[in-house]
Coordinates of C-alpha atoms and ligand atoms in Angstrom, one line a residue:
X280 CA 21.6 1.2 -2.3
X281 CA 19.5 1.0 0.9
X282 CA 21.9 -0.1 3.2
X283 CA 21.9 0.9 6.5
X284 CA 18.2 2.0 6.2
X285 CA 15.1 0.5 7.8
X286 CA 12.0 0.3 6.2
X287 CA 8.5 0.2 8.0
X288 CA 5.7 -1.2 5.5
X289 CA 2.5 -1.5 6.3
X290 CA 0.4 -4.8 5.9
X291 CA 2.5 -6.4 4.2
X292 CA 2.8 -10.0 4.8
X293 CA 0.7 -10.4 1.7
X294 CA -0.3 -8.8 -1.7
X295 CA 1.4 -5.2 -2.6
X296 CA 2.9 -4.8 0.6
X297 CA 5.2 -8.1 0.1
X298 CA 6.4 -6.7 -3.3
X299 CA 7.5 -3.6 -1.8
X300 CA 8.9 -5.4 1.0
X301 CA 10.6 -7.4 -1.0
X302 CA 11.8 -5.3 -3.5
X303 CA 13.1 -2.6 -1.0
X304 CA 15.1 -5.7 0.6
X305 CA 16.3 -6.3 -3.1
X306 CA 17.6 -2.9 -2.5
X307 CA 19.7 -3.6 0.5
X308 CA 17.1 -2.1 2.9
X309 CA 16.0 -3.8 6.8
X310 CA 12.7 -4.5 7.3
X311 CA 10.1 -3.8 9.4
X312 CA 7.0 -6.2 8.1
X313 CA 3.6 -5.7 9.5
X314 CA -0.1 -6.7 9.6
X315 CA -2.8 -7.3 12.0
X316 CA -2.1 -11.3 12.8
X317 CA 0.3 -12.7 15.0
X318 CA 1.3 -16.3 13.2
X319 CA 4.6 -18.3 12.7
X320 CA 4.0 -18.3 9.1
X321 CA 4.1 -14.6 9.2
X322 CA 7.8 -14.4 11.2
X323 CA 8.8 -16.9 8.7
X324 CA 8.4 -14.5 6.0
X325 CA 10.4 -11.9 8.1
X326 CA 13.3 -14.7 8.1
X327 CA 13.0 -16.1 4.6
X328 CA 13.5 -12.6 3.1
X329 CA 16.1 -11.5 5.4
X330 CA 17.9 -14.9 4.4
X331 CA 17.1 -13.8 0.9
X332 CA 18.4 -11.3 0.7
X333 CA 20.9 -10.6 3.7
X334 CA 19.1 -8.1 5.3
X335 CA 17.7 -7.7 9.4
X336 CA 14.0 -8.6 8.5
X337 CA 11.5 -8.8 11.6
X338 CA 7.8 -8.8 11.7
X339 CA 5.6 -7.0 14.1
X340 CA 2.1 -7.7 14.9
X341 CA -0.3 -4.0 14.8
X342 CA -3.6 -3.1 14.0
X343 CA -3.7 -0.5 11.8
X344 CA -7.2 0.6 12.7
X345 CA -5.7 1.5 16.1
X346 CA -4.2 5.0 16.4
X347 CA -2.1 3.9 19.3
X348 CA -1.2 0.6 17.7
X349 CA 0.0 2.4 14.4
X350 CA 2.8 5.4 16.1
X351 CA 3.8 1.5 18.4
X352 CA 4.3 -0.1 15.1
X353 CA 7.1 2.7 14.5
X354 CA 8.0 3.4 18.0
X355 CA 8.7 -0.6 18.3
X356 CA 10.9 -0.6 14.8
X357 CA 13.8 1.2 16.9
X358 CA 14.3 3.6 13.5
X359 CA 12.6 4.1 10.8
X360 CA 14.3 5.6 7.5
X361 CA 11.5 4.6 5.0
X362 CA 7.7 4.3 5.9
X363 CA 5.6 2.8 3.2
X364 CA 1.8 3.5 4.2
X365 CA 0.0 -0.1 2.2
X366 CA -2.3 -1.6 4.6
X367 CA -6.0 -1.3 3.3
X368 CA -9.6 -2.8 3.1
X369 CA -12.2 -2.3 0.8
X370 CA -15.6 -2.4 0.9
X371 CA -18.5 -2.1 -1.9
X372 CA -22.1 -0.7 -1.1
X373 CA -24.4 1.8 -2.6
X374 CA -24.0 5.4 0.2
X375 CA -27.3 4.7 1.7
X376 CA -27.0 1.0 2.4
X377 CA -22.5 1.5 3.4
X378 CA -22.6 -0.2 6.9
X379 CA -21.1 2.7 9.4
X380 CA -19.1 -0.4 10.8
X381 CA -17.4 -1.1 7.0
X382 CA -17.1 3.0 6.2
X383 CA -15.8 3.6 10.4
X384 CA -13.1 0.7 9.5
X385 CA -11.9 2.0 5.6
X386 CA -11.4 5.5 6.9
X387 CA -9.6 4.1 10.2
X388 CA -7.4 1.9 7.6
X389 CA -6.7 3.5 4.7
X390 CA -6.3 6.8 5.7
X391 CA -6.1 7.5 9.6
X392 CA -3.1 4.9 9.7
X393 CA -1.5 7.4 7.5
X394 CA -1.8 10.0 9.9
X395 CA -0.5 8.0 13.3
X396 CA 2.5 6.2 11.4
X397 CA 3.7 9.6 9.4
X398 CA 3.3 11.8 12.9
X399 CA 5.4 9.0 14.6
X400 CA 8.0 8.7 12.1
X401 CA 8.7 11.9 10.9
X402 CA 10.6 12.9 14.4
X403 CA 12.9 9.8 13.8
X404 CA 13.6 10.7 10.3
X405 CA 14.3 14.5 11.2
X406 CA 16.9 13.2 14.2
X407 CA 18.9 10.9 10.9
X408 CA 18.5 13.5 8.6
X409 CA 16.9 11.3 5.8
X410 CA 13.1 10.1 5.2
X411 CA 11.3 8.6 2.4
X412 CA 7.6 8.1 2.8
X413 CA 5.4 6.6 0.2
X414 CA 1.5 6.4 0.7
X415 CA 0.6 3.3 -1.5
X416 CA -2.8 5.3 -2.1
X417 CA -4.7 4.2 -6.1
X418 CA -6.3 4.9 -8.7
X419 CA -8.9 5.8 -6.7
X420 CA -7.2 8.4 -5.1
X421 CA -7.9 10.3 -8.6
X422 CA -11.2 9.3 -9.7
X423 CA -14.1 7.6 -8.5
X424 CA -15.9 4.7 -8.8
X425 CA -20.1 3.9 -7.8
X426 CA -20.1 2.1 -4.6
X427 CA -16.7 2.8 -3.5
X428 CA -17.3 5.9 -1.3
X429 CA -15.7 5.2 1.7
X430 CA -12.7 3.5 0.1
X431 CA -12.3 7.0 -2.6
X432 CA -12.8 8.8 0.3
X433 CA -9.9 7.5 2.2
X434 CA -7.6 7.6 -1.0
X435 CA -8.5 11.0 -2.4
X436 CA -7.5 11.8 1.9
X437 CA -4.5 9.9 1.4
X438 CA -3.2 11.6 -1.9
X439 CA -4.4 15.3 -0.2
X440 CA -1.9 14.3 3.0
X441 CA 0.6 13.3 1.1
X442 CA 0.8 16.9 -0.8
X443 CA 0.9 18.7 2.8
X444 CA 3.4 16.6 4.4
X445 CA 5.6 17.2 1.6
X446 CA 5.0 20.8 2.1
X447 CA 5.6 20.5 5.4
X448 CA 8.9 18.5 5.4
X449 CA 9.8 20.6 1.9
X450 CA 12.9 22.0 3.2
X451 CA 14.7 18.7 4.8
X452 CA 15.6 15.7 3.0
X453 CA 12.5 14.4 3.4
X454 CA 10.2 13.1 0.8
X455 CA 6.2 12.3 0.9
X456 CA 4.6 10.8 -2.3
X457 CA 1.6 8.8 -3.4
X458 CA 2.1 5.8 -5.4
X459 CA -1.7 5.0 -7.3
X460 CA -1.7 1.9 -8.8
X461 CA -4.6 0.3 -10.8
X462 CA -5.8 -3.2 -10.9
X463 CA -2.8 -5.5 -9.2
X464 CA -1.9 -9.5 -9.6
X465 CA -2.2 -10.3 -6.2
X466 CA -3.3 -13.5 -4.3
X467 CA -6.8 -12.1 -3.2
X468 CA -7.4 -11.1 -7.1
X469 CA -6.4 -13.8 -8.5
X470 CA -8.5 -15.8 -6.6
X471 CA -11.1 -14.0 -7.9
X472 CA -11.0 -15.3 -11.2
X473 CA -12.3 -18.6 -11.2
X474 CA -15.5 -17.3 -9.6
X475 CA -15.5 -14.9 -12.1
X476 CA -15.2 -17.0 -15.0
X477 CA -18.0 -18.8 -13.9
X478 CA -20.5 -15.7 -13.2
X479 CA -20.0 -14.5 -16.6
X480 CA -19.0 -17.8 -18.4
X481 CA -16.1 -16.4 -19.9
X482 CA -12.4 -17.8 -20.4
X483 CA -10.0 -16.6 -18.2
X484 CA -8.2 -14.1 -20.8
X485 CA -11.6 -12.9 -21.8
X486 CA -12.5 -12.3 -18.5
X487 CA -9.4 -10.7 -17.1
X488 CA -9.5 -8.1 -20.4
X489 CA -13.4 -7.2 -20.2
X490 CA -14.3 -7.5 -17.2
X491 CA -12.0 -6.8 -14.3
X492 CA -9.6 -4.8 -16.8
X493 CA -12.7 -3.0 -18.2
X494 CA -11.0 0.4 -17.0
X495 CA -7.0 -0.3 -17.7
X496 CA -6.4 0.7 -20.9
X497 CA -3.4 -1.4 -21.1
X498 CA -5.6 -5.0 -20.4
X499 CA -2.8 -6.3 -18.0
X500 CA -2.4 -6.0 -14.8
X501 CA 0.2 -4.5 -12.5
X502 CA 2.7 -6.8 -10.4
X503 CA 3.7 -6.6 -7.2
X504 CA 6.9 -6.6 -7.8
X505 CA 6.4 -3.7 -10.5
X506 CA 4.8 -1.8 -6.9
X507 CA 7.8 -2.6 -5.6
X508 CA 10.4 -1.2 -7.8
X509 CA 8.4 2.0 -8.1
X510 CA 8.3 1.9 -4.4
X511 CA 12.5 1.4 -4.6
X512 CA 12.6 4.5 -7.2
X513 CA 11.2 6.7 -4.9
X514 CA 13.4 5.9 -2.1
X515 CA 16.4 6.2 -4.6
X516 CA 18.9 9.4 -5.1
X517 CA 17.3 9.8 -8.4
X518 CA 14.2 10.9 -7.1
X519 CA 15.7 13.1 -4.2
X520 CA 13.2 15.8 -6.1
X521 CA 10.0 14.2 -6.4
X522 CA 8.0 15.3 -3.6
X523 CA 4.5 15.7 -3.0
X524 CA 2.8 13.9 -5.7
X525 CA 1.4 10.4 -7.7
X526 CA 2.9 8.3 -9.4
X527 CA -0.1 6.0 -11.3
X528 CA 1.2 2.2 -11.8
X529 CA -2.1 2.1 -13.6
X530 CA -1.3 0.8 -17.5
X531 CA -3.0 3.9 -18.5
X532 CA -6.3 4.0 -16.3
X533 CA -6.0 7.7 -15.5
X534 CA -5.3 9.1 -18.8
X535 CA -9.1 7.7 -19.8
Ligands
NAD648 P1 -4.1 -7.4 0.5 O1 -5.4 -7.7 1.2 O2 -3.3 -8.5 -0.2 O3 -3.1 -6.7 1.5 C1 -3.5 -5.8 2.5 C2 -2.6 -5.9 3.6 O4 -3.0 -5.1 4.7 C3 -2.5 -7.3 4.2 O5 -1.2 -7.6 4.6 C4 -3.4 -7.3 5.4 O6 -3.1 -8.2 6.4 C5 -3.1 -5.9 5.9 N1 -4.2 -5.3 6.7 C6 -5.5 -5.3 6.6 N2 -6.1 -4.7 7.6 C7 -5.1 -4.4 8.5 C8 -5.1 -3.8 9.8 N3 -6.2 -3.5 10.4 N4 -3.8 -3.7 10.4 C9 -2.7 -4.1 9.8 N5 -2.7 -4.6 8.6 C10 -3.9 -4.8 7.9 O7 -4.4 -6.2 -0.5 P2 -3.4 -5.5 -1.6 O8 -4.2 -5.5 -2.8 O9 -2.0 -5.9 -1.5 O10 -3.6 -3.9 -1.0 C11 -2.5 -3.2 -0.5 C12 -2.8 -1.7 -0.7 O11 -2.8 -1.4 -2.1 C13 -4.1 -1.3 -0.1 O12 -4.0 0.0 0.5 C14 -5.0 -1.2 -1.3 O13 -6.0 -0.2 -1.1 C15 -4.0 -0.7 -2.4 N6 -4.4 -1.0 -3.7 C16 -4.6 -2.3 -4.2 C17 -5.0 -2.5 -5.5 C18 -5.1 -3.9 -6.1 O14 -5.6 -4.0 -7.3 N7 -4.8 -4.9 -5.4 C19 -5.2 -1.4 -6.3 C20 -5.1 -0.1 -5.8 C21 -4.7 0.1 -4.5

């Protein structure tokens, strides 16, 4: 059980970052949740899953593009036992035409957030004696796709900090890993399907198998809440020595 830990996750009053949330609160953890708005819907969240699942739940407003905003985040969370690296952007443009605003923002995102929040929290896990930190990087953090260069970039950076923090930390009871998933059910995908449909005229089955699922072997997607149980594993005695490495939640994807 989690118990008596905190977690600190990453954008997560939506998608991925909800499921880990969730399922780490499932798991008896607190909760830090974050993202970059400051609304009542999103301290609702905070207190419908801490009544959920009798846990302290609170959410704090930080913009992960922010260096100083990101080590506040952690600073602010009092203790920090579990830090799940999820927030992220994306971004799709040929090299030559990638705005340097849109590449500037993915790298700041996706992979300098990484930096800030692990430096931050790694003093506070060292003074408890006990840290789990999960990089939520993907698929892309193993191979590539065309038009995705900043966003393979920052993942490939992710899963490559990941390896040297868990080098770094090798000798504590501290664990760094990379979770990669592939194509994931969430809110902003699945509101891509309709429009989808329509582009290609294609049912909704047909479309989620050959065209989004083109690359996932398995032709389904991944949950959130399958995100967050794999997150949960990680964080759980069992995997005490799995350090420094990915684990692909990617039905197969990688193997191609
Ligand atoms: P999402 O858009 O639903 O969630 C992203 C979260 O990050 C949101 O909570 C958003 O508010 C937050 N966020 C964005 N910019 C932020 C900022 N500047 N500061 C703080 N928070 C910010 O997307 P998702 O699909 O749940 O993605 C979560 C992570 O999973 C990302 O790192 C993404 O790259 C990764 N991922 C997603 C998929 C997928 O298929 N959905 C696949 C592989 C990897």
């Amino acid at each position: 059980s989690l118990r008596g830990k905190t977690a600190v996750v990453t954008g997560s009053n939506s998608g991925i970052g909800l499921g880990v949330a969730r399922e780490l609160a499932r798991a008896g953890a607190d909760l830090v949740l974050n993202s970059l708005t400051e609304r009542d819907e999103d301290h609702a969240l905070a207190e419908a899953i801490s009544t959920e699942f009798d846990v302290v739940a609170k959410y704090v407003k930080a913009d992960m593009s922010v260096g100083e905003e990101c080590r506040s985040l952690i600073e602010s969370a009092g203790s920090c036992d579990i830090l799940v690296n999820n927030a992220g952007i994306q971004h799709v443009a040929p090299i030559d035409e990638f705005p340097r605003d849109k590449w500037d923002a993915i790298i700041a995102i996706n992979l300098n957030s990484v930096f800030h929040t692990t430096a931050a929290a790694l003093p506070m896990m060292r003074a408890k004696g006990w840290g789990r930190i999960v990089n939520v990087a993907s698929a892309h953090g193993l191979t590539a796709s065309p038009y995705k260069s900043a966003y393979v970039a920052a993942k490939h950076g992710v899963v490559g900090m990941t390896k040297a923090v868990a080098l770094e930390t090798a000798q504590e009871p501290i664990t760094c890993n990379a979770v990669c998933p592939g194509y994931v059910l969430t809110p902003l995908v699945e509101a891509q399907i309709p429009d989808t449909m329509k582009e290609y005229g294609m049912d909704r089955e047909t479309v989620i198998k050959e065209v989004m699922l083109a690359r996932q072997p398995s032709k389904e997607f991944a949950t959130v809440e399958q995100l967050g149980g794999t997150v949960a594993f990680l964080c759980s005695s069992a995997a005490t020595q799995i350090t420094g490495t990915t684990l692909s939640v990617d039905g197969g994807w990688t193997a191609l």
